[in-house]
Amino acid sequence: MTSCVFCDIISRKIPGKIIFENKKTLAFLSNNADVSGHILIIPKDHCTNLNDITDENFIELQRTLLKINNHIINTCGYTGVNILMASGESAGQSIQHIHFHLIPRNFNDSITAWPELSKEKQETSDVLYQKLKITF
């Protein structure tokens, strides 16, 4: 495995402003000065993306996400959050360690955190439905 900046934060090889930690997960402030309070939530086990994470790690990641959300809303005075994730390079994932971005929000904060989707040529609804339908 090549070096992973998130694994280096977990192992304390590089500093991170850790706001929460338990046995399985870590939450810390983003080093990017993009928006105030931008938090990254990661599993401690190195998992590249959604195809590489165990059910147990994903459940723990979600528990931490909820814990941080509740703290942000109930203690820190924010009124909402955006939760974003990219899984895979084609989806825009830039660090190959699965992570959630949690962005605290307030009314009129001027943050644009929701992606603007382009209007690509779409398959017909029946074709797309058959493609995406899960059968057992």
Backbone as CSV, one residue per row, in Angstrom:
resi,resn,N_x,N_y,N_z,CA_x,CA_y,CA_z,C_x,C_y,C_z
1,MET,0.850,-1.186,0.000,0.000,0.000,0.000,0.890,1.241,0.000
2,THR,0.531,2.206,-0.813,1.239,3.481,-0.799,0.813,4.264,0.429
3,SER,1.533,5.312,0.708,1.249,6.127,1.884,-0.157,6.729,1.807
4,CYS,-0.846,6.741,2.942,-2.198,7.280,3.018,-2.211,8.372,4.078
5,VAL,-2.569,9.586,3.688,-2.565,10.709,4.619,-3.514,10.466,5.791
6,PHE,-4.650,9.819,5.554,-5.579,9.550,6.649,-5.014,8.504,7.605
7,CYS,-4.357,7.478,7.086,-3.711,6.489,7.954,-2.595,7.150,8.763
8,ASP,-1.914,8.126,8.167,-0.867,8.857,8.890,-1.450,9.707,10.012
9,ILE,-2.651,10.230,9.831,-3.318,10.972,10.910,-3.742,9.999,12.011
10,ILE,-4.272,8.848,11.638,-4.684,7.836,12.612,-3.494,7.414,13.473
11,SER,-2.355,7.174,12.838,-1.162,6.702,13.560,-0.363,7.840,14.197
12,ARG,-0.830,9.070,14.009,-0.197,10.280,14.577,1.169,10.579,13.964
13,LYS,1.409,10.038,12.752,2.635,10.403,12.027,2.571,11.851,11.576
14,ILE,1.358,12.305,11.276,1.150,13.722,10.981,0.030,14.232,11.879
15,PRO,0.049,15.528,12.210,-0.964,16.040,13.137,-2.330,16.170,12.477
16,GLY,-3.342,16.070,13.292,-4.708,16.286,12.861,-5.495,16.869,14.016
17,LYS,-6.433,17.725,13.717,-7.282,18.317,14.760,-8.458,17.370,14.992
18,ILE,-8.199,16.364,15.816,-9.155,15.292,16.060,-10.249,15.800,16.996
19,ILE,-11.496,15.643,16.560,-12.614,16.075,17.392,-13.353,14.898,18.025
20,PHE,-13.136,13.684,17.509,-13.749,12.493,18.092,-12.943,11.278,17.661
21,GLU,-12.845,10.309,18.594,-12.144,9.063,18.294,-12.723,7.952,19.149
22,ASN,-12.886,6.790,18.544,-13.199,5.575,19.294,-12.339,4.451,18.713
23,LYS,-12.629,3.202,19.069,-11.796,2.082,18.610,-11.755,1.938,17.096
24,LYS,-12.874,2.260,16.429,-13.011,1.972,14.999,-12.965,3.181,14.085
25,THR,-13.218,4.395,14.614,-13.353,5.564,13.749,-12.625,6.777,14.305
26,LEU,-12.485,7.770,13.437,-11.828,9.028,13.791,-12.527,10.147,13.034
27,ALA,-12.718,11.276,13.699,-13.287,12.461,13.047,-12.360,13.626,13.331
28,PHE,-12.051,14.392,12.286,-11.112,15.501,12.440,-11.462,16.624,11.482
29,LEU,-10.978,17.815,11.811,-11.222,18.962,10.949,-10.406,18.833,9.674
30,SER,-11.015,19.196,8.567,-10.320,19.181,7.282,-9.201,20.210,7.293
31,ASN,-8.075,19.858,6.684,-6.964,20.805,6.545,-7.225,21.840,5.466
32,ASN,-8.176,21.560,4.569,-8.532,22.530,3.539,-9.330,23.651,4.185
33,ALA,-8.968,24.851,3.897,-9.667,26.005,4.476,-10.844,26.392,3.583
34,ASP,-11.668,25.397,3.237,-12.761,25.661,2.314,-13.990,26.240,3.007
35,VAL,-14.475,25.604,4.059,-15.599,26.126,4.834,-15.339,25.870,6.312
36,SER,-15.883,26.719,7.141,-15.710,26.618,8.585,-16.368,25.344,9.118
37,GLY,-15.638,24.593,9.916,-16.190,23.411,10.561,-16.249,22.159,9.719
38,HIS,-15.622,22.152,8.553,-15.616,20.984,7.657,-14.923,19.821,8.375
39,ILE,-15.673,18.735,8.590,-15.187,17.576,9.342,-15.101,16.369,8.423
40,LEU,-14.033,15.600,8.580,-13.871,14.336,7.864,-14.041,13.198,8.866
41,ILE,-14.795,12.176,8.486,-15.060,11.034,9.348,-14.586,9.788,8.612
42,ILE,-13.684,9.035,9.258,-13.025,7.914,8.586,-13.013,6.673,9.475
43,PRO,-12.950,5.487,8.855,-12.680,4.281,9.644,-11.178,4.204,9.919
44,LYS,-10.802,3.621,11.032,-9.377,3.458,11.328,-8.738,2.380,10.457
45,ASP,-9.502,1.367,10.085,-8.986,0.377,9.136,-8.929,1.031,7.765
46,HIS,-7.840,0.804,7.037,-7.743,1.377,5.699,-8.710,0.644,4.777
47,CYS,-9.694,1.369,4.294,-10.665,0.879,3.312,-10.669,1.904,2.188
48,THR,-10.494,1.467,0.976,-10.378,2.393,-0.138,-11.692,3.092,-0.454
49,ASN,-12.779,2.327,-0.613,-14.068,2.912,-0.996,-15.199,1.987,-0.549
50,LEU,-16.405,2.233,-1.013,-17.554,1.429,-0.588,-17.426,-0.043,-0.959
51,ASN,-16.663,-0.353,-1.988,-16.477,-1.741,-2.390,-15.461,-2.469,-1.524
52,ASP,-14.802,-1.741,-0.635,-13.689,-2.284,0.130,-13.946,-2.263,1.640
53,ILE,-15.097,-1.822,2.080,-15.357,-1.674,3.508,-16.248,-2.818,3.999
54,THR,-15.959,-3.300,5.196,-16.799,-4.349,5.775,-18.092,-3.731,6.305
55,ASP,-19.102,-4.572,6.460,-20.365,-4.109,7.046,-20.124,-3.512,8.430
56,GLU,-19.308,-4.183,9.234,-19.022,-3.716,10.600,-18.393,-2.321,10.585
57,ASN,-17.397,-2.116,9.729,-16.753,-0.799,9.656,-17.706,0.271,9.141
58,PHE,-18.554,-0.095,8.186,-19.492,0.894,7.656,-20.531,1.284,8.705
59,ILE,-21.006,0.312,9.471,-21.966,0.605,10.541,-21.320,1.513,11.588
60,GLU,-20.081,1.236,11.964,-19.381,2.087,12.940,-19.154,3.492,12.386
61,LEU,-18.861,3.577,11.105,-18.683,4.871,10.462,-19.984,5.676,10.525
62,GLN,-21.106,5.014,10.267,-22.403,5.677,10.338,-22.740,6.094,11.768
63,ARG,-22.413,5.270,12.753,-22.657,5.634,14.156,-21.886,6.900,14.525
64,THR,-20.642,6.963,14.094,-19.843,8.153,14.379,-20.411,9.364,13.656
65,LEU,-20.836,9.179,12.425,-21.458,10.261,11.668,-22.670,10.816,12.414
66,LEU,-23.515,9.937,12.930,-24.684,10.385,13.691,-24.287,11.092,14.984
67,LYS,-23.279,10.580,15.664,-22.806,11.196,16.903,-22.297,12.619,16.639
68,ILE,-21.507,12.790,15.587,-20.976,14.110,15.236,-22.127,15.026,14.815
69,ASN,-23.058,14.520,14.014,-24.219,15.311,13.613,-24.985,15.807,14.836
70,ASN,-25.285,14.918,15.771,-26.033,15.304,16.963,-25.291,16.361,17.767
71,HIS,-23.993,16.229,17.874,-23.189,17.220,18.586,-23.236,18.584,17.880
72,ILE,-23.090,18.566,16.563,-23.110,19.795,15.765,-24.442,20.531,15.938
73,ILE,-25.538,19.793,15.876,-26.872,20.393,15.953,-27.248,20.753,17.393
74,ASN,-27.034,19.845,18.334,-27.524,20.028,19.702,-26.609,20.838,20.606
75,THR,-25.319,20.941,20.264,-24.371,21.606,21.148,-23.702,22.827,20.528
76,CYS,-23.467,22.774,19.229,-22.640,23.810,18.592,-23.440,24.928,17.931
77,GLY,-24.749,24.847,17.901,-25.560,25.936,17.389,-25.797,25.953,15.893
78,TYR,-25.458,24.877,15.197,-25.755,24.803,13.770,-27.175,24.279,13.579
79,THR,-27.764,24.571,12.433,-29.146,24.160,12.176,-29.262,23.001,11.192
80,GLY,-28.170,22.615,10.561,-28.196,21.513,9.606,-26.789,21.096,9.233
81,VAL,-26.689,20.058,8.439,-25.396,19.594,7.934,-25.564,19.107,6.505
82,ASN,-24.487,19.174,5.745,-24.389,18.438,4.487,-23.443,17.279,4.750
83,ILE,-23.817,16.102,4.252,-22.966,14.925,4.347,-22.679,14.500,2.917
84,LEU,-21.395,14.485,2.580,-20.984,14.178,1.215,-19.970,13.042,1.221
85,MET,-19.989,12.256,0.162,-19.023,11.185,0.002,-18.848,10.888,-1.472
86,ALA,-17.626,10.668,-1.876,-17.337,10.191,-3.222,-16.678,8.822,-3.073
87,SER,-17.168,7.836,-3.790,-16.604,6.488,-3.725,-16.070,6.126,-5.105
88,GLY,-14.752,6.130,-5.227,-14.092,5.840,-6.496,-13.612,7.104,-7.179
89,GLU,-12.505,6.972,-7.883,-11.912,8.137,-8.548,-12.853,8.768,-9.560
90,SER,-13.642,7.956,-10.271,-14.559,8.511,-11.273,-15.652,9.360,-10.627
91,ALA,-15.892,9.150,-9.327,-16.887,9.942,-8.599,-16.262,11.173,-7.942
92,GLY,-14.946,11.340,-8.098,-14.269,12.500,-7.534,-13.549,12.232,-6.227
93,GLN,-13.415,10.964,-5.834,-12.693,10.648,-4.606,-11.217,10.929,-4.810
94,SER,-10.673,11.848,-4.022,-9.272,12.261,-4.210,-8.319,11.566,-3.242
95,ILE,-8.782,11.156,-2.079,-7.963,10.411,-1.123,-8.540,9.003,-1.059
96,GLN,-7.698,8.021,-1.324,-8.166,6.647,-1.451,-8.269,5.946,-0.088
97,HIS,-9.016,6.581,0.795,-9.389,6.035,2.106,-10.816,6.523,2.307
98,ILE,-11.758,5.607,2.423,-13.162,5.994,2.479,-13.402,7.031,3.573
99,HIS,-14.211,8.028,3.263,-14.485,9.077,4.248,-15.765,9.822,3.912
100,PHE,-16.381,10.328,4.955,-17.518,11.226,4.824,-17.044,12.640,5.105
101,HIS,-17.586,13.591,4.377,-17.419,15.010,4.671,-18.691,15.447,5.387
102,LEU,-18.566,16.060,6.531,-19.716,16.623,7.225,-19.480,18.129,7.308
103,ILE,-20.396,18.886,6.741,-20.262,20.342,6.697,-21.398,20.956,7.503
104,PRO,-21.061,21.586,8.641,-22.097,22.241,9.450,-22.717,23.400,8.684
105,ARG,-24.045,23.556,8.841,-24.760,24.582,8.087,-25.642,25.437,8.990
106,ASN,-25.840,26.652,8.571,-26.811,27.575,9.149,-27.530,28.256,7.995
107,PHE,-28.705,28.796,8.270,-29.430,29.546,7.245,-28.568,30.717,6.771
108,ASN,-28.614,30.993,5.476,-27.920,32.137,4.870,-26.409,32.125,5.097
109,ASP,-25.798,30.944,5.135,-24.348,30.878,5.334,-23.557,30.995,4.031
110,SER,-24.230,31.078,2.912,-23.621,31.271,1.591,-22.758,30.101,1.129
111,ILE,-22.900,28.945,1.742,-22.142,27.765,1.324,-22.934,27.037,0.244
112,THR,-22.242,26.660,-0.822,-22.831,25.803,-1.840,-22.145,24.453,-1.718
113,ALA,-22.812,23.497,-1.095,-22.191,22.195,-0.845,-22.855,21.077,-1.632
114,TRP,-23.945,21.373,-2.280,-24.636,20.343,-3.040,-24.130,20.366,-4.472
115,PRO,-23.732,19.223,-5.016,-23.206,19.235,-6.391,-24.275,19.603,-7.408
116,GLU,-23.871,20.353,-8.400,-24.775,20.674,-9.501,-24.593,19.599,-10.558
117,LEU,-25.645,18.862,-10.826,-25.562,17.741,-11.751,-25.823,18.213,-13.169
118,SER,-25.000,17.738,-14.097,-25.188,18.109,-15.498,-26.301,17.261,-16.094
119,LYS,-26.819,17.733,-17.176,-27.903,17.018,-17.865,-27.307,16.189,-18.991
120,GLU,-26.750,15.038,-18.642,-26.179,14.164,-19.654,-27.292,13.415,-20.377
121,LYS,-26.950,12.857,-21.518,-27.932,12.053,-22.243,-28.300,10.859,-21.371
122,GLN,-29.577,10.688,-21.130,-30.035,9.646,-20.232,-30.647,8.489,-21.001
123,GLU,-30.485,7.293,-20.433,-31.137,6.118,-20.994,-32.634,6.255,-20.757
124,THR,-33.409,5.535,-21.567,-34.852,5.572,-21.338,-35.143,4.992,-19.959
125,SER,-36.205,5.422,-19.362,-36.499,5.009,-17.996,-36.648,3.497,-17.848
126,ASP,-37.234,2.808,-18.824,-37.392,1.358,-18.727,-36.047,0.645,-18.817
127,VAL,-35.180,1.104,-19.703,-33.854,0.504,-19.843,-33.048,0.735,-18.564
128,LEU,-33.083,1.942,-18.060,-32.362,2.277,-16.836,-32.909,1.493,-15.651
129,TYR,-34.212,1.374,-15.571,-34.846,0.610,-14.503,-34.340,-0.833,-14.512
130,GLN,-34.326,-1.485,-15.675,-33.873,-2.874,-15.768,-32.395,-3.002,-15.412
131,LYS,-31.617,-2.026,-15.782,-30.183,-2.029,-15.484,-29.928,-1.930,-13.980
132,LEU,-30.672,-1.093,-13.296,-30.422,-0.804,-11.887,-31.178,-1.719,-10.934
133,LYS,-32.196,-2.395,-11.409,-33.022,-3.248,-10.555,-32.212,-4.411,-9.998
134,ILE,-32.343,-4.634,-8.706,-31.658,-5.742,-8.054,-32.607,-6.937,-8.030
135,THR,-32.125,-8.055,-8.561,-32.931,-9.263,-8.534,-32.195,-10.304,-7.697
136,PHE,-32.966,-11.122,-7.031,-32.369,-12.143,-6.148,-32.568,-13.529,-6.696
